[in-house]
Coordinates of C-alpha atoms in Angstrom, one line a residue:
M14 CA 152.9 5.4 77.5
F15 CA 152.7 8.8 75.3
L16 CA 155.0 11.6 75.4
I17 CA 154.5 14.7 74.0
G18 CA 157.8 15.9 72.4
S19 CA 159.3 19.3 72.3
D20 CA 159.2 22.1 69.4
H21 CA 161.0 19.6 66.8
L22 CA 161.9 16.1 68.8
P23 CA 160.3 14.0 71.1
L24 CA 160.9 13.6 74.0
E25 CA 163.0 10.3 75.3
T26 CA 162.9 8.6 78.3
T27 CA 164.6 5.2 79.1
N28 CA 163.6 2.7 81.6
E29 CA 166.5 0.4 82.7
T30 CA 165.7 -3.6 83.0
N31 CA 167.8 -6.1 85.3
S32 CA 169.3 -7.2 82.5
S33 CA 170.2 -3.5 81.3
S34 CA 168.2 -3.7 78.3
K35 CA 165.8 -1.1 77.4
E36 CA 161.9 -0.8 77.2
P37 CA 160.8 0.3 73.7
I38 CA 159.1 3.6 74.2
T39 CA 156.0 4.9 72.5
T40 CA 155.7 9.0 71.7
F41 CA 153.2 10.8 70.9
E42 CA 154.8 11.8 67.4
D43 CA 155.2 8.3 66.8
L44 CA 151.3 8.3 66.4
S45 CA 150.4 8.1 62.6
N46 CA 148.7 11.7 60.2
E47 CA 145.5 9.5 59.9
L48 CA 145.3 9.2 64.0
F49 CA 145.6 12.4 64.6
Y50 CA 143.0 13.9 62.1
E51 CA 140.4 10.9 63.7
I52 CA 141.4 13.5 67.1
F53 CA 140.8 16.7 65.7
D54 CA 137.6 15.8 64.3
C55 CA 136.5 15.0 67.8
L56 CA 137.1 18.3 68.5
I57 CA 135.8 21.4 67.7
D58 CA 137.8 22.9 65.1
Y59 CA 139.3 25.9 66.9
H60 CA 140.1 23.4 70.5
A61 CA 142.2 21.2 67.7
F62 CA 144.1 24.2 66.7
E63 CA 144.8 25.4 70.1
A64 CA 145.5 22.5 72.2
F65 CA 147.8 21.0 69.1
Y66 CA 149.3 23.7 66.4
H67 CA 152.1 25.2 68.4
L68 CA 153.6 21.9 69.5
N69 CA 155.9 22.0 66.8
N70 CA 156.3 22.1 62.7
R71 CA 154.8 19.1 62.1
F72 CA 151.3 19.4 63.6
Q73 CA 151.7 23.0 61.6
N74 CA 151.8 21.3 58.8
L75 CA 149.3 18.9 59.5
F76 CA 146.6 22.1 60.1
L77 CA 147.9 23.8 57.1
H78 CA 149.0 21.7 54.2
S79 CA 146.1 18.7 54.1
N80 CA 144.0 17.7 51.6
L81 CA 140.9 16.7 54.2
P82 CA 138.1 19.1 54.5
T83 CA 138.1 22.0 57.3
K84 CA 135.3 22.6 59.4
I85 CA 134.9 25.9 61.0
N86 CA 133.2 26.3 64.8
I87 CA 133.2 30.0 66.1
S88 CA 131.0 30.5 69.3
E89 CA 132.5 31.5 72.3
I90 CA 135.7 32.5 71.4
S91 CA 137.7 35.9 72.8
I92 CA 137.9 38.8 70.2
S93 CA 142.1 38.0 70.0
K94 CA 141.9 34.5 69.2
L95 CA 139.5 35.0 66.5
E96 CA 141.8 37.4 65.1
Y97 CA 144.9 35.1 65.3
Y98 CA 142.7 32.0 64.4
S99 CA 141.4 33.7 61.6
T100 CA 144.8 34.5 60.3
H101 CA 146.5 31.2 60.7
I102 CA 143.9 28.8 59.5
I103 CA 140.8 30.6 58.4
E104 CA 142.4 32.8 55.6
P105 CA 145.2 29.7 54.7
C106 CA 142.7 27.3 54.6
T107 CA 140.0 29.0 52.9
H108 CA 139.7 26.9 50.0
R109 CA 139.3 23.9 51.9
I110 CA 136.1 24.9 54.5
K111 CA 133.4 22.4 54.2
S112 CA 130.9 23.7 57.2
F113 CA 131.4 27.0 58.9
R114 CA 129.4 27.7 61.9
L115 CA 129.3 31.3 63.4
S116 CA 127.5 31.6 66.9
N117 CA 128.3 34.9 68.3
P118 CA 125.6 38.2 68.1
C119 CA 129.0 40.6 68.5
I120 CA 130.8 39.2 65.5
D121 CA 129.7 40.8 62.4
P122 CA 129.0 37.8 60.0
C123 CA 129.4 40.5 57.0
L124 CA 132.8 41.4 58.0
L125 CA 134.0 37.9 58.2
L126 CA 132.6 36.0 55.5
F127 CA 132.3 38.7 52.6
P128 CA 136.7 39.3 51.9
I129 CA 136.7 34.9 51.5
T130 CA 133.5 34.4 50.1
K131 CA 135.0 33.9 46.5
Y132 CA 137.5 30.9 47.9
L133 CA 134.6 29.3 49.6
T134 CA 134.6 26.8 47.1
Q135 CA 134.4 23.6 48.9
L136 CA 131.6 25.0 51.7
T137 CA 128.6 22.8 51.9
T138 CA 127.2 24.1 55.2
L139 CA 126.6 27.6 56.5
I140 CA 125.2 27.8 60.1
L141 CA 125.1 31.2 61.6
N142 CA 123.1 31.5 64.7
K143 CA 122.1 34.4 67.0
I144 CA 123.3 36.9 64.4
E145 CA 121.2 40.1 64.3
A146 CA 118.7 40.8 61.7
N147 CA 120.0 43.6 60.1
H148 CA 122.7 41.0 58.5
I149 CA 120.5 38.5 56.9
E150 CA 119.6 40.1 53.3
P151 CA 123.2 41.6 52.5
I152 CA 124.3 38.1 53.1
V153 CA 121.5 36.4 51.5
N154 CA 122.7 38.3 48.1
R155 CA 126.4 37.0 48.5
L156 CA 125.6 32.9 48.6
S157 CA 125.2 32.4 45.6
Y158 CA 129.0 33.1 45.2
L159 CA 129.0 29.4 47.4
P160 CA 128.7 27.5 44.0
V161 CA 128.3 23.8 46.4
L162 CA 126.3 25.2 49.3
S163 CA 123.8 22.5 50.0
S164 CA 123.1 23.6 53.6
L165 CA 121.8 26.6 54.9
T166 CA 120.9 27.6 58.7
I167 CA 119.9 31.3 59.6
I168 CA 118.9 32.0 63.3
S169 CA 118.4 35.5 63.8
I170 CA 118.2 37.6 67.5
N171 CA 116.1 40.4 66.7
K172 CA 113.4 41.5 64.7
L173 CA 113.9 41.7 61.1
V174 CA 112.9 45.4 59.8
D175 CA 113.6 44.9 56.2
K176 CA 111.2 42.2 54.8
N177 CA 112.2 42.2 51.6
N178 CA 112.0 38.5 49.8
I179 CA 114.5 36.2 51.4
Y180 CA 112.4 33.3 50.6
Y181 CA 112.6 33.8 47.3
K182 CA 116.4 34.6 47.1
L183 CA 116.9 31.5 49.0
F184 CA 114.9 29.5 46.7
R185 CA 117.4 30.4 44.0
L186 CA 120.2 28.8 45.4
S187 CA 120.5 26.0 42.9
K188 CA 122.3 23.2 45.1
L189 CA 120.5 24.3 48.4
K190 CA 119.0 20.8 49.9
Y191 CA 118.4 21.5 53.7
C192 CA 117.2 25.6 54.5
Q193 CA 116.4 25.9 58.2
I194 CA 115.5 29.6 59.3
S195 CA 114.1 31.4 62.1
I196 CA 114.4 34.6 61.3
E197 CA 111.2 37.2 63.8
S198 CA 109.1 38.8 61.8
L199 CA 110.2 37.3 58.4
Q200 CA 107.1 37.3 56.5
C201 CA 106.4 36.0 53.0
S202 CA 106.7 39.1 50.5
E203 CA 103.6 40.3 48.9
S204 CA 105.2 40.5 45.5
L205 CA 105.8 36.3 46.3
L206 CA 103.4 34.7 43.8
E207 CA 102.8 31.0 43.4
A208 CA 105.8 29.6 41.6
T209 CA 104.8 28.5 37.7
D210 CA 108.4 28.0 36.2
E211 CA 110.6 28.7 38.8
F212 CA 111.9 25.8 41.7
S213 CA 113.9 25.6 43.9
S214 CA 116.4 22.0 44.8
I215 CA 115.4 21.7 48.5
E216 CA 114.7 18.6 49.8
Y217 CA 114.3 19.6 54.1
L218 CA 112.6 22.3 55.3
V219 CA 112.8 24.2 58.3
I220 CA 110.9 27.4 59.5
N221 CA 110.5 28.2 63.3
N222 CA 109.6 31.6 63.1
E223 CA 105.7 32.8 62.4
I224 CA 104.4 31.9 59.2
S225 CA 100.6 31.9 58.3
I226 CA 99.0 28.9 56.1
D227 CA 98.3 30.9 53.5
Q228 CA 101.8 32.1 53.2
L229 CA 103.1 28.3 53.4
V230 CA 101.1 27.3 50.9
I231 CA 102.6 29.9 48.3
I232 CA 106.4 28.5 49.5
L233 CA 105.3 25.1 49.2
S234 CA 104.8 25.5 45.3
Y235 CA 108.6 26.7 44.8
V236 CA 109.7 23.2 46.3
P237 CA 108.4 20.1 44.7
Q238 CA 111.7 18.0 45.7
L239 CA 110.7 18.4 49.1
R240 CA 110.8 15.5 51.4
R241 CA 110.9 17.0 55.0
L242 CA 108.9 19.7 56.3
S243 CA 109.1 21.4 60.0
I244 CA 107.1 24.3 61.0
G245 CA 107.8 25.8 64.7
D246 CA 104.9 28.5 64.6
L247 CA 102.1 27.9 62.0
I248 CA 99.5 30.4 62.4
K249 CA 95.9 30.7 60.5
S250 CA 95.5 32.1 57.4
K251 CA 96.1 35.9 57.2
Y252 CA 94.6 37.1 53.9
Y253 CA 93.2 34.1 51.9
R254 CA 93.4 30.3 51.6
I255 CA 93.5 27.8 48.1
D256 CA 91.3 25.1 48.8
K257 CA 92.6 24.1 45.4
D258 CA 95.4 21.2 45.0
T259 CA 97.7 23.4 42.8
I260 CA 100.9 21.3 44.1
N261 CA 101.9 18.2 43.8
L262 CA 104.5 17.4 46.7
N263 CA 104.8 13.9 45.4
Y264 CA 108.3 13.1 47.6
L265 CA 107.3 14.9 50.7
T266 CA 107.3 11.9 53.4
N267 CA 107.7 13.6 56.5
V268 CA 105.6 16.3 58.2
C269 CA 106.7 18.3 61.4
L270 CA 103.8 21.0 62.4
K271 CA 103.9 22.9 65.5
L272 CA 100.4 25.0 65.6
N273 CA 99.4 28.2 67.0
R274 CA 95.8 28.8 67.4
V275 CA 94.5 26.7 64.0
F276 CA 91.3 25.3 64.2
F277 CA 91.2 22.0 63.0
D278 CA 89.1 22.6 60.3
E279 CA 91.7 24.8 58.6
F280 CA 94.7 22.3 59.4
E281 CA 92.4 19.4 57.5
V282 CA 92.4 21.1 54.4
L283 CA 95.7 21.8 54.7
M284 CA 96.3 18.2 55.6
I285 CA 94.1 16.9 52.4
N286 CA 95.1 19.6 49.6
Y287 CA 98.9 19.4 50.8
F288 CA 100.4 16.5 52.6
R289 CA 98.4 13.4 51.4
Q290 CA 101.8 11.4 50.3
A291 CA 102.8 11.9 54.5
Q292 CA 104.3 8.5 56.1
V293 CA 105.0 10.3 59.3
L294 CA 102.8 12.8 60.8
S295 CA 104.1 15.1 63.8
I296 CA 101.4 17.5 65.1
E297 CA 101.6 19.7 68.5
T298 CA 98.9 22.3 69.1
Q299 CA 98.5 24.5 72.0
L300 CA 94.7 26.1 72.7
Y301 CA 92.8 27.6 75.2
G302 CA 89.6 26.8 76.9
F303 CA 87.5 23.6 76.2
G304 CA 84.7 24.0 73.5
P305 CA 83.7 22.3 70.1
D306 CA 86.4 24.2 68.3
V307 CA 89.4 23.2 70.6
N308 CA 88.7 19.7 71.4
E309 CA 88.6 18.5 67.6
Y310 CA 92.2 18.0 68.0
I311 CA 91.1 15.0 70.2
N312 CA 88.1 13.8 68.3
A313 CA 89.6 10.2 67.8
D314 CA 86.6 9.8 64.8
R315 CA 87.6 12.7 62.9
W316 CA 91.2 11.3 63.0
E317 CA 90.3 8.3 62.0
R318 CA 88.4 9.7 58.6
L319 CA 91.0 12.1 58.1
I320 CA 93.7 9.1 58.0
S321 CA 91.7 6.5 56.5
N322 CA 90.3 8.1 53.6
H323 CA 93.0 10.6 52.8
L324 CA 96.6 9.9 54.5
L325 CA 96.9 6.4 53.2
N326 CA 100.8 6.0 53.5
L327 CA 100.8 7.2 57.1
R328 CA 102.7 4.9 59.2
T329 CA 104.1 7.3 62.3
F330 CA 101.5 9.4 63.8
D331 CA 103.1 11.2 66.9
L332 CA 100.5 14.1 68.3
K333 CA 101.0 16.8 71.2
Y334 CA 97.6 18.2 72.2
S335 CA 97.4 20.9 75.5
S336 CA 94.5 22.9 76.5
R337 CA 94.8 25.7 79.2
G338 CA 91.7 26.6 81.2
L339 CA 89.9 23.5 81.7
D340 CA 87.3 23.8 84.3
P341 CA 88.4 20.8 86.5
Y342 CA 84.7 20.5 87.8
N343 CA 82.9 20.8 84.5
K344 CA 84.8 19.5 81.9
H345 CA 87.1 16.5 83.1
T346 CA 84.1 13.8 82.4
E347 CA 83.6 15.2 79.1
F348 CA 87.5 15.3 78.5
E349 CA 87.8 11.5 79.1
T350 CA 85.3 10.8 77.4
L351 CA 86.8 11.9 74.0
I352 CA 90.5 10.8 74.4
D353 CA 88.7 7.2 75.8
K354 CA 88.1 6.4 71.8
F355 CA 91.8 6.7 71.0
N356 CA 91.5 3.4 72.4
S357 CA 89.8 1.6 69.5
K358 CA 90.1 -1.1 67.2
F359 CA 92.0 1.4 64.6
W360 CA 94.6 3.1 66.6
I361 CA 95.6 -0.2 68.4
E362 CA 96.1 -2.0 65.2
H363 CA 98.3 1.0 64.0
Q364 CA 100.2 0.4 67.4
W365 CA 99.5 4.3 68.3
F366 CA 98.9 4.4 71.8
F367 CA 98.7 8.1 73.7
N368 CA 98.7 9.0 77.8
W369 CA 97.1 12.0 79.3
H370 CA 97.7 14.4 82.4
Y371 CA 95.9 17.4 84.5
H372 CA 98.4 19.9 85.6
K373 CA 97.4 22.3 87.8
S374 CA 99.6 25.4 88.5
S375 CA 99.2 28.7 90.5
F376 CA 98.2 30.0 87.2
Y377 CA 95.8 27.7 85.0
D378 CA 95.0 24.2 85.0
A379 CA 96.5 22.3 81.7
T380 CA 95.4 19.4 80.1
M381 CA 98.0 17.0 77.5
F382 CA 96.9 14.3 75.5
Y383 CA 100.3 13.0 73.8
S384 CA 101.3 10.0 71.6
R385 CA 103.3 7.3 73.9
N386 CA 105.5 5.7 71.1
P387 CA 109.0 4.2 70.9
Y388 CA 109.6 5.6 67.2
R389 CA 109.0 9.4 67.7
R390 CA 108.8 10.6 70.9
K391 CA 112.4 12.7 71.5
D392 CA 111.3 14.1 75.1
N393 CA 109.7 13.3 77.9
I394 CA 107.7 15.0 80.7
L395 CA 108.1 13.5 84.4
Y396 CA 104.4 14.9 86.3
D397 CA 102.9 14.4 89.7
Q398 CA 98.9 13.1 88.2
L399 CA 99.0 11.1 85.1
G400 CA 95.6 9.9 83.9
E401 CA 94.9 6.1 83.9
N402 CA 94.7 4.6 81.2
L403 CA 94.6 1.1 79.8
W404 CA 96.4 0.8 76.5
S405 CA 99.6 3.3 77.5
N406 CA 101.9 0.1 78.7
C407 CA 101.4 -1.0 75.4
W408 CA 104.6 -0.3 74.5
G409 CA 107.8 -0.1 77.4
I410 CA 108.9 2.7 78.0
N411 CA 112.2 1.5 78.4
E412 CA 112.2 1.2 74.1
D413 CA 112.1 5.2 74.2
P414 CA 115.0 7.0 72.3
I415 CA 114.4 10.0 74.6
D416 CA 117.0 13.0 74.8
H417 CA 115.4 14.7 77.4
I418 CA 113.8 14.7 80.7
C419 CA 111.7 17.2 81.9
I420 CA 110.8 16.6 86.0
H421 CA 107.9 18.3 87.2
S422 CA 107.5 16.6 90.8
T423 CA 110.3 13.6 92.5
D424 CA 106.3 11.6 92.8
M425 CA 107.1 9.9 89.3
I426 CA 111.0 9.5 90.0
E427 CA 110.4 5.9 92.1
Q428 CA 108.4 4.6 89.1
S429 CA 110.7 6.2 86.3
K430 CA 113.6 4.4 87.2
D431 CA 116.0 2.9 84.3
K432 CA 113.9 4.4 82.1
F433 CA 115.7 7.0 80.2
P434 CA 119.5 5.6 79.0
N435 CA 119.9 8.2 76.2
A436 CA 118.9 11.1 77.7
T437 CA 121.5 14.1 77.2
K438 CA 119.3 16.9 78.7
L439 CA 117.5 17.3 82.0
T440 CA 115.2 20.3 83.0
F441 CA 113.7 20.4 86.9
C442 CA 110.4 22.5 85.7
E443 CA 109.5 25.8 86.9
Y444 CA 107.0 24.1 89.7
F445 CA 109.3 21.1 90.7
E446 CA 109.7 20.8 94.2
L447 CA 112.6 19.6 95.9
P448 CA 112.1 17.7 99.4
R449 CA 115.0 18.4 101.9
D450 CA 115.9 14.8 102.4
F451 CA 116.2 14.0 98.1
I452 CA 119.2 12.5 97.7
V453 CA 120.2 13.7 94.0
G454 CA 122.5 10.3 93.3
D455 CA 119.0 8.9 93.2
L456 CA 118.4 10.0 89.9
N457 CA 121.1 7.5 88.4
D458 CA 118.7 5.1 89.1
I459 CA 116.7 6.9 85.7
F460 CA 119.4 7.6 83.6
P461 CA 123.3 7.5 83.5
L462 CA 123.6 11.2 85.0
K463 CA 127.4 11.0 82.8
K464 CA 125.4 11.8 79.3
I465 CA 124.0 14.8 80.6
T466 CA 125.5 17.6 78.6
K467 CA 122.8 20.5 79.2
L468 CA 121.6 20.9 82.7
S469 CA 118.8 23.4 83.3
I470 CA 117.1 23.9 86.8
Q471 CA 114.0 26.2 86.1
C472 CA 112.6 25.9 89.7
S473 CA 113.4 28.6 92.3
R474 CA 114.1 26.4 95.5
F475 CA 116.7 24.3 94.2
S476 CA 119.6 25.3 96.7
F477 CA 123.4 25.6 95.0
E478 CA 123.9 23.0 97.5
K479 CA 121.7 20.4 95.5
L480 CA 123.6 21.4 92.6
I481 CA 126.8 20.8 93.6
E482 CA 125.7 17.4 94.5
L483 CA 124.5 16.8 91.4
L484 CA 127.2 18.2 89.6
Q485 CA 129.4 15.6 91.0
F486 CA 127.2 12.9 89.0
T487 CA 127.2 15.3 86.0
S488 CA 131.0 15.8 84.6
N489 CA 129.9 16.2 80.9
V490 CA 127.8 19.1 81.5
H491 CA 129.1 22.4 79.4
T492 CA 125.8 24.2 79.3
L493 CA 124.2 25.1 82.8
E494 CA 121.0 27.2 83.0
F495 CA 119.5 27.5 86.6
D496 CA 117.1 30.1 88.3
S497 CA 118.6 31.7 91.2
I498 CA 121.8 31.3 93.5
I499 CA 119.9 29.9 96.9
C500 CA 122.3 28.9 99.7
H501 CA 119.8 27.1 102.9
R502 CA 121.9 26.8 105.0
N503 CA 125.9 27.6 104.4
H504 CA 127.4 31.2 103.5
F505 CA 129.0 31.0 100.4
N506 CA 132.8 31.1 101.8
L507 CA 131.3 27.7 103.6
I508 CA 130.4 26.4 100.2
Q509 CA 133.4 27.0 98.1
Q510 CA 135.2 25.3 101.1
N511 CA 133.3 22.0 101.2
S512 CA 135.5 19.4 99.8
I513 CA 132.9 18.1 97.1
T514 CA 132.8 22.1 96.1
Q515 CA 136.4 21.4 95.4
L516 CA 136.0 18.5 93.7
V517 CA 133.3 19.8 91.4
S518 CA 135.6 22.9 90.7
K519 CA 138.1 21.2 89.4
T520 CA 136.6 18.4 87.4
N521 CA 133.5 20.2 85.6
M522 CA 133.8 20.9 82.1
I523 CA 130.9 23.7 82.4
T524 CA 131.8 26.6 79.5
K525 CA 128.3 28.3 79.3
V526 CA 126.0 29.3 82.4
T527 CA 122.8 31.2 82.2
I528 CA 121.0 32.8 85.6
K529 CA 118.0 34.2 85.0
K530 CA 117.2 36.3 88.8
N531 CA 119.2 39.5 90.0
I532 CA 122.5 38.4 90.9
T533 CA 124.9 40.2 93.2
L534 CA 128.6 40.5 93.5
E535 CA 129.2 38.0 96.5
K536 CA 127.2 35.2 94.0
I537 CA 129.6 36.2 91.2
Q538 CA 132.1 34.9 93.2
L539 CA 130.8 31.8 94.4
L540 CA 130.0 30.9 90.6
T541 CA 133.3 31.9 88.9
G542 CA 135.2 29.9 91.6
V543 CA 133.1 26.7 91.2
F544 CA 132.8 27.1 87.5
P545 CA 136.5 28.3 86.4
R546 CA 136.3 27.3 82.8
M547 CA 133.2 29.2 82.0
E548 CA 133.9 31.3 78.3
N549 CA 130.1 32.5 78.3
L550 CA 127.8 34.1 81.1
T551 CA 124.1 35.7 80.7
I552 CA 123.1 37.6 84.2
N553 CA 120.6 39.7 85.1
L554 CA 121.2 42.3 88.2
L555 CA 120.4 45.7 89.6
R556 CA 121.7 49.0 88.2
Q557 CA 124.0 49.2 91.5
D558 CA 125.7 46.0 91.1
L559 CA 127.0 46.7 87.5
E560 CA 130.0 47.9 88.5
P561 CA 131.5 45.8 91.2
I562 CA 130.1 43.1 89.3
A563 CA 131.7 44.0 85.6
Q564 CA 135.1 45.1 87.7
F565 CA 135.5 41.7 89.1
L566 CA 134.9 39.6 86.1
L567 CA 136.9 41.9 84.1
S568 CA 140.0 42.3 86.3
K569 CA 143.6 41.3 85.4
P570 CA 144.7 39.0 86.5
N571 CA 142.2 36.8 88.0
N572 CA 142.4 33.0 87.8
N573 CA 138.7 31.7 87.9
T574 CA 137.5 34.1 85.1
R575 CA 140.5 33.4 82.4
F576 CA 138.5 31.7 79.5
L577 CA 135.7 34.5 80.2
S578 CA 135.6 36.4 77.0
S579 CA 131.5 36.6 77.0
L580 CA 129.3 38.5 78.9
C581 CA 125.6 38.8 78.5
I582 CA 123.1 41.3 81.0
S583 CA 119.2 39.5 79.7
K584 CA 117.7 43.0 80.6
Q585 CA 119.0 45.9 79.7
L586 CA 118.3 48.9 81.4
N587 CA 118.2 52.6 80.0
D588 CA 121.8 53.3 81.0
L589 CA 123.3 50.2 81.8
M590 CA 125.5 50.3 78.3
I591 CA 126.6 53.9 79.6
I592 CA 127.7 52.7 82.8
M593 CA 129.6 49.4 81.3
K594 CA 131.6 51.7 78.6
N595 CA 132.3 54.6 81.0
L596 CA 133.7 52.3 83.7
I597 CA 135.8 50.1 81.1
E598 CA 137.4 53.1 79.5
S599 CA 138.0 54.6 83.2
K600 CA 139.4 51.9 84.9
K601 CA 141.5 50.6 82.0
L602 CA 139.4 47.2 82.1
L603 CA 139.7 46.1 78.4
H604 CA 141.5 47.0 75.5
D605 CA 140.0 45.5 72.7
Y606 CA 135.5 44.9 73.4
I607 CA 132.7 45.3 71.8
L608 CA 129.5 46.1 73.2
K609 CA 126.2 46.0 71.8
V610 CA 122.3 46.1 73.3
I611 CA 120.6 43.7 70.9
N612 CA 116.6 43.5 71.5
R613 CA 117.0 44.9 74.9
K614 CA 119.7 42.4 76.5
L615 CA 123.5 44.3 76.3
Y616 CA 126.3 42.0 75.0
L617 CA 129.5 42.8 75.7
W618 CA 132.8 40.6 74.4
W619 CA 136.1 41.2 74.6

């Protein structure tokens, strides 16, 4: 057995046997330093610090005097803990920091990073997630001081106002290999011309903000070493289109494009001129209506000509096409005639197979046509009306490395048993209808619920009682998102007193909760009782409910909110910030806090 020692010495325990001899005792501190470092590496760095640093001098030395690289991960952490962590770990170990991840919109990354930038001599990975856009350019200007920075991720939470040449500054970072950016309203500067003599070392580029094809072409001229490209919102050319093949991307083998109303003609030119070396191609497009321009993406003959004549190295082809507004009475036959051609010899020889379905909602009729291949698809949607086809069964669904399951209807659940052993994310879609006699435990037959770490319930009729039942089987969920708290049969107090609820309250590991619709004080009290380890809470509320909810969440002592340090109100009304500030000051609810409005959301961090 392992016994945690006191501040200086291990605990000693003896067990006498009949022969008066003592059994050998193994104490916690008898474990080797190497094993402790393995344990630390399995935890978020701050959690390892909080759990072990204060045990005794040995553990303090393990943190402070190691030669191993340090990983900093700052997300849902209180102000006081961040200050203490910064003083005792970040500043003393700056020269050992290998990766630094910040994900908190209330923290000023400039104040945190600038004092230590010149000491970050070993920093290879920098991830800035959910930061205010006004911090981006000052940070980018300092990145050249990081001599070995090879991986950079910047994701903003609001629009960039000052649109200076961010791209060009990133391309000048000499060691950068991986770059991911998602900066709303970021565009190429008009002064950024096609590269001629200055090039970037980037090999993996991910751009998830909107970018036009002509702007992308200019950016591609700066990255001749590029091997992987992913664009999350590619739109048609804004000013001009470069038709000449003036850029050589000889190493680019993986291309992933999400197209936003780009017609096939312009997409085809892009592919022929710049992506001929692609071995893996993933295309997702959503269009409206059903006409000559829209349906070219499901023209099997045109795809066959493009691939056979220009994409000679292509071995993985992943297509996801969706169209809204399809007339269910006049166009279904035309649609099915088109997709039937994907069952020809060419597609079968390449072992590229597809599924399709129609989906009717209260707002529109939609059609989806998508690849069904075991090497590519990472998510799957269980719809109620799958199109019949002969070729979709050529690949067994059991072989798919599917990570995310989106359930639209219970009708498909029975047909999907034992199909998704690798799923870690589960979503019940907006129009999911949960039958009253549905047994939540039956989902275990589809995939192991213990593997789920993120649970999202987007439908409005999923009761809180059913959620509690589901959480019995999903003990590893840490992120929970749901539409609203609805109780069909029981009062909130009765739900909390239920033995299953009490068990879930003791065992669940949920730290981050998001509720979309308005919430009341009574529901907040239920929520904190069931999820007492919450660190981050995002809610929506009416103005008259702000004061009682805020006072309940911030009042001390409150055992169910002792870990909570971050609150977001997703729909900021004009005077909510003033009300919140006056309440905190008048009631003296918090001593040290930051209150911000960012992108119409009210953030409170304390």
